[in-house]
C-alpha positions as a printed NumPy array, in Angstrom:
array([[ 43.847, 140.481, 121.141],
       [ 44.494, 138.978, 117.698],
       [ 41.732, 136.344, 117.84 ],
       [ 39.288, 138.922, 119.213],
       [ 39.987, 141.4  , 116.402],
       [ 39.85 , 138.649, 113.769],
       [ 36.452, 137.581, 115.126],
       [ 35.299, 141.211, 114.977],
       [ 36.412, 141.376, 111.349],
       [ 34.591, 138.147, 110.524],
       [ 31.481, 139.339, 112.362],
       [ 31.082, 142.441, 110.199],
       [ 28.718, 141.976, 107.245],
       [ 30.049, 141.211, 103.782],
       [ 33.712, 141.949, 103.238],
       [ 33.83 , 145.049, 105.436],
       [ 36.108, 143.47 , 108.032],
       [ 38.917, 142.815, 105.561],
       [ 40.586, 146.179, 106.077],
       [ 40.57 , 145.695, 109.87 ],
       [ 42.22 , 142.29 , 109.526],
       [ 44.78 , 143.673, 107.039],
       [ 45.78 , 146.379, 109.532],
       [ 46.05 , 143.719, 112.224],
       [ 48.448, 141.726, 110.013],
       [ 50.578, 144.861, 109.598],
       [ 50.677, 145.387, 113.374],
       [ 51.779, 141.774, 113.889],
       [ 54.532, 142.104, 111.265],
       [ 56.031, 145.302, 112.692],
       [ 57.662, 143.94 , 115.838],
       [ 60.919, 145.872, 115.61 ],
       [ 61.803, 149.529, 115.918],
       [ 63.607, 149.671, 112.563],
       [ 60.707, 151.352, 110.762],
       [ 60.24 , 153.892, 113.559],
       [ 63.959, 154.674, 113.635],
       [ 64.168, 155.86 , 110.022],
       [ 65.693, 159.279, 110.559],
       [ 67.13 , 160.554, 107.291],
       [ 64.954, 162.389, 104.818],
       [ 65.922, 159.9  , 102.1  ],
       [ 64.788, 156.936, 104.19 ],
       [ 61.475, 158.645, 104.919],
       [ 60.965, 159.553, 101.241],
       [ 61.819, 155.999, 100.23 ],
       [ 59.303, 154.577, 102.707],
       [ 56.645, 157.028, 101.496],
       [ 57.33 , 156.047,  97.866],
       [ 57.007, 152.358,  98.777],
       [ 53.684, 153.037, 100.52 ],
       [ 52.344, 154.893,  97.467],
       [ 53.537, 152.094,  95.173],
       [ 51.886, 149.51 ,  97.421],
       [ 48.584, 151.392,  97.339],
       [ 48.662, 151.712,  93.54 ],
       [ 49.511, 148.048,  92.976],
       [ 47.023, 146.914,  95.622],
       [ 44.177, 148.821,  93.995],
       [ 45.015, 147.579,  90.476],
       [ 45.797, 143.971,  91.442],
       [ 43.961, 143.24 ,  94.723],
       [ 45.432, 140.104,  96.301],
       [ 45.261, 140.427, 100.111],
       [ 46.551, 136.886, 100.636],
       [ 49.763, 137.704,  98.736],
       [ 50.221, 140.753, 100.964],
       [ 49.822, 138.728, 104.143],
       [ 52.401, 136.22 , 102.874],
       [ 54.872, 139.095, 102.366],
       [ 54.097, 140.389, 105.858],
       [ 54.745, 136.903, 107.274],
       [ 58.149, 136.862, 105.553],
       [ 58.994, 140.204, 107.186],
       [ 57.953, 138.871, 110.59 ],
       [ 59.994, 135.694, 110.073],
       [ 63.167, 137.691, 109.41 ],
       [ 63.007, 138.997, 113.003],
       [ 64.768, 135.844, 114.116],
       [ 67.873, 136.969, 112.197],
       [ 69.21 , 139.259, 114.894],
       [ 72.892, 138.323, 114.986],
       [ 75.606, 139.61 , 112.624],
       [ 76.074, 139.205, 109.693],
       [ 72.369, 138.426, 109.096],
       [ 70.847, 141.14 , 111.28 ],
       [ 70.715, 143.544, 108.331],
       [ 68.308, 141.194, 106.532],
       [ 65.578, 142.071, 109.017],
       [ 66.322, 145.796, 108.848],
       [ 66.084, 145.746, 105.04 ],
       [ 62.893, 143.663, 105.192],
       [ 61.302, 146.172, 107.574],
       [ 62.45 , 149.244, 105.639],
       [ 61.739, 147.93 , 102.107],
       [ 59.237, 145.053, 102.118],
       [ 57.063, 146.085, 105.088],
       [ 55.884, 149.505, 103.809],
       [ 55.042, 148.131, 100.367],
       [ 53.42 , 144.922, 101.652],
       [ 51.362, 146.705, 104.322],
       [ 50.061, 149.322, 101.889],
       [ 49.425, 146.638,  99.25 ],
       [ 47.457, 144.472, 101.694],
       [ 45.321, 147.313, 103.034],
       [ 44.641, 148.737,  99.559],
       [ 43.672, 145.262,  98.337],
       [ 40.991, 145.125, 101.025],
       [ 39.309, 148.388, 100.08 ],
       [ 36.634, 149.65 ,  99.617],
       [ 34.964, 149.252, 102.964],
       [ 32.564, 151.326, 105.001],
       [ 33.864, 154.636, 106.323],
       [ 33.352, 153.572, 109.949],
       [ 35.3  , 150.314, 109.579],
       [ 38.097, 151.979, 107.601],
       [ 38.431, 154.765, 110.164],
       [ 38.498, 152.282, 113.039],
       [ 41.032, 150.087, 111.238],
       [ 43.353, 153.002, 110.481],
       [ 43.229, 154.092, 114.139],
       [ 43.987, 150.55 , 115.38 ],
       [ 47.815, 150.781, 115.232],
       [ 47.797, 153.884, 117.418],
       [ 45.227, 152.475, 119.837],
       [ 47.047, 149.167, 120.175],
       [ 50.457, 150.802, 120.604],
       [ 49.078, 152.964, 123.423],
       [ 47.302, 150.064, 125.135],
       [ 50.284, 147.739, 124.769],
       [ 52.857, 150.444, 125.519],
       [ 53.471, 149.143, 129.014],
       [ 54.497, 145.756, 127.634],
       [ 57.113, 147.275, 125.341],
       [ 58.456, 149.616, 128.011],
       [ 59.502, 146.708, 130.263],
       [ 62.467, 146.021, 127.99 ],
       [ 63.273, 149.734, 127.784],
       [ 63.342, 150.124, 131.572],
       [ 65.349, 146.947, 132.101],
       [ 67.845, 147.821, 129.385],
       [ 68.732, 151.248, 130.705],
       [ 68.251, 150.624, 134.422],
       [ 65.946, 153.562, 135.007],
       [ 64.217, 151.913, 137.94 ],
       [ 67.481, 151.206, 139.748],
       [ 69.144, 154.534, 138.8  ],
       [ 72.22 , 152.573, 137.811],
       [ 73.384, 151.162, 134.48 ],
       [ 72.997, 147.456, 134.009],
       [ 75.872, 145.285, 132.863],
       [ 73.896, 143.571, 130.134],
       [ 71.848, 145.11 , 127.333],
       [ 69.25 , 142.318, 127.435],
       [ 66.829, 141.666, 130.288],
       [ 67.435, 138.54 , 132.367],
       [ 64.363, 136.746, 130.97 ],
       [ 65.472, 137.229, 127.333],
       [ 67.198, 134.386, 125.5  ],
       [ 67.275, 132.918, 121.99 ],
       [ 64.179, 130.81 , 122.669],
       [ 62.249, 133.989, 123.403],
       [ 63.294, 135.356, 119.99 ],
       [ 61.967, 132.219, 118.259],
       [ 58.736, 132.254, 120.293],
       [ 58.165, 135.94 , 119.56 ],
       [ 58.739, 135.404, 115.842],
       [ 56.45 , 132.358, 115.861],
       [ 53.643, 134.295, 117.552],
       [ 53.952, 137.107, 114.991],
       [ 53.947, 134.74 , 112.018],
       [ 51.058, 132.773, 113.558],
       [ 49.033, 135.964, 113.999],
       [ 49.665, 136.934, 110.375],
       [ 48.718, 133.415, 109.221],
       [ 45.458, 133.705, 111.175],
       [ 44.807, 137.056, 109.483],
       [ 45.539, 135.491, 106.082],
       [ 43.079, 132.67 , 106.732],
       [ 40.436, 135.163, 107.854],
       [ 41.008, 137.243, 104.714],
       [ 40.669, 134.121, 102.563],
       [ 37.369, 133.316, 104.316],
       [ 36.091, 136.848, 103.783],
       [ 37.076, 136.761, 100.102],
       [ 34.665, 133.844,  99.659],
       [ 31.767, 136.034, 100.758],
       [ 29.837, 137.835,  98.041],
       [ 30.789, 141.464,  97.636],
       [ 28.156, 143.951,  98.691],
       [ 26.22 , 145.71 ,  95.974],
       [ 25.918, 149.464,  96.206],
       [ 22.624, 150.672,  97.628],
       [ 19.881, 151.579,  95.175],
       [ 19.254, 155.322,  94.937],
       [ 15.999, 156.543,  96.484],
       [ 13.302, 157.487,  93.983]])
């Protein structure tokens, strides 16, 4: 789906597709459940403050390519899943990801209302359409289909190579989004329409 959405963003006139591609980079960077598992009020307030800070900085200093580089770093930390380094990824997702995602999206604004609305709905639409893929691990981990607990927490097809491949696909998708954003930045910005007389 990544190449298709990047092509859609490049197909839109002017720089309108930038916000769609920025949201796509965020989706590719958020491959873990750490951000969704923030449960204390202080964690949620901290994430909200980072999002607001990212929006403010992104509007004052718009650099979408810098944001995609930060998102790629977050995605790359997913390979650190064994102690003592597993906390590096959790911190990257809870601290860098909210700021970098908000910074990247805010750097790509303004856009048309239709494109912005579609882009902001993309994470929900993609999570619903890809929900079956993510639930395979959930079912295998807890043994719901067999009505019996499994002896291992990881599915049989999961190994360390899969972790590296998954991280590489995420970073590659973000790199593709960064290249598309760089191409769109070379386009002239659209001038506001002349008022009717």
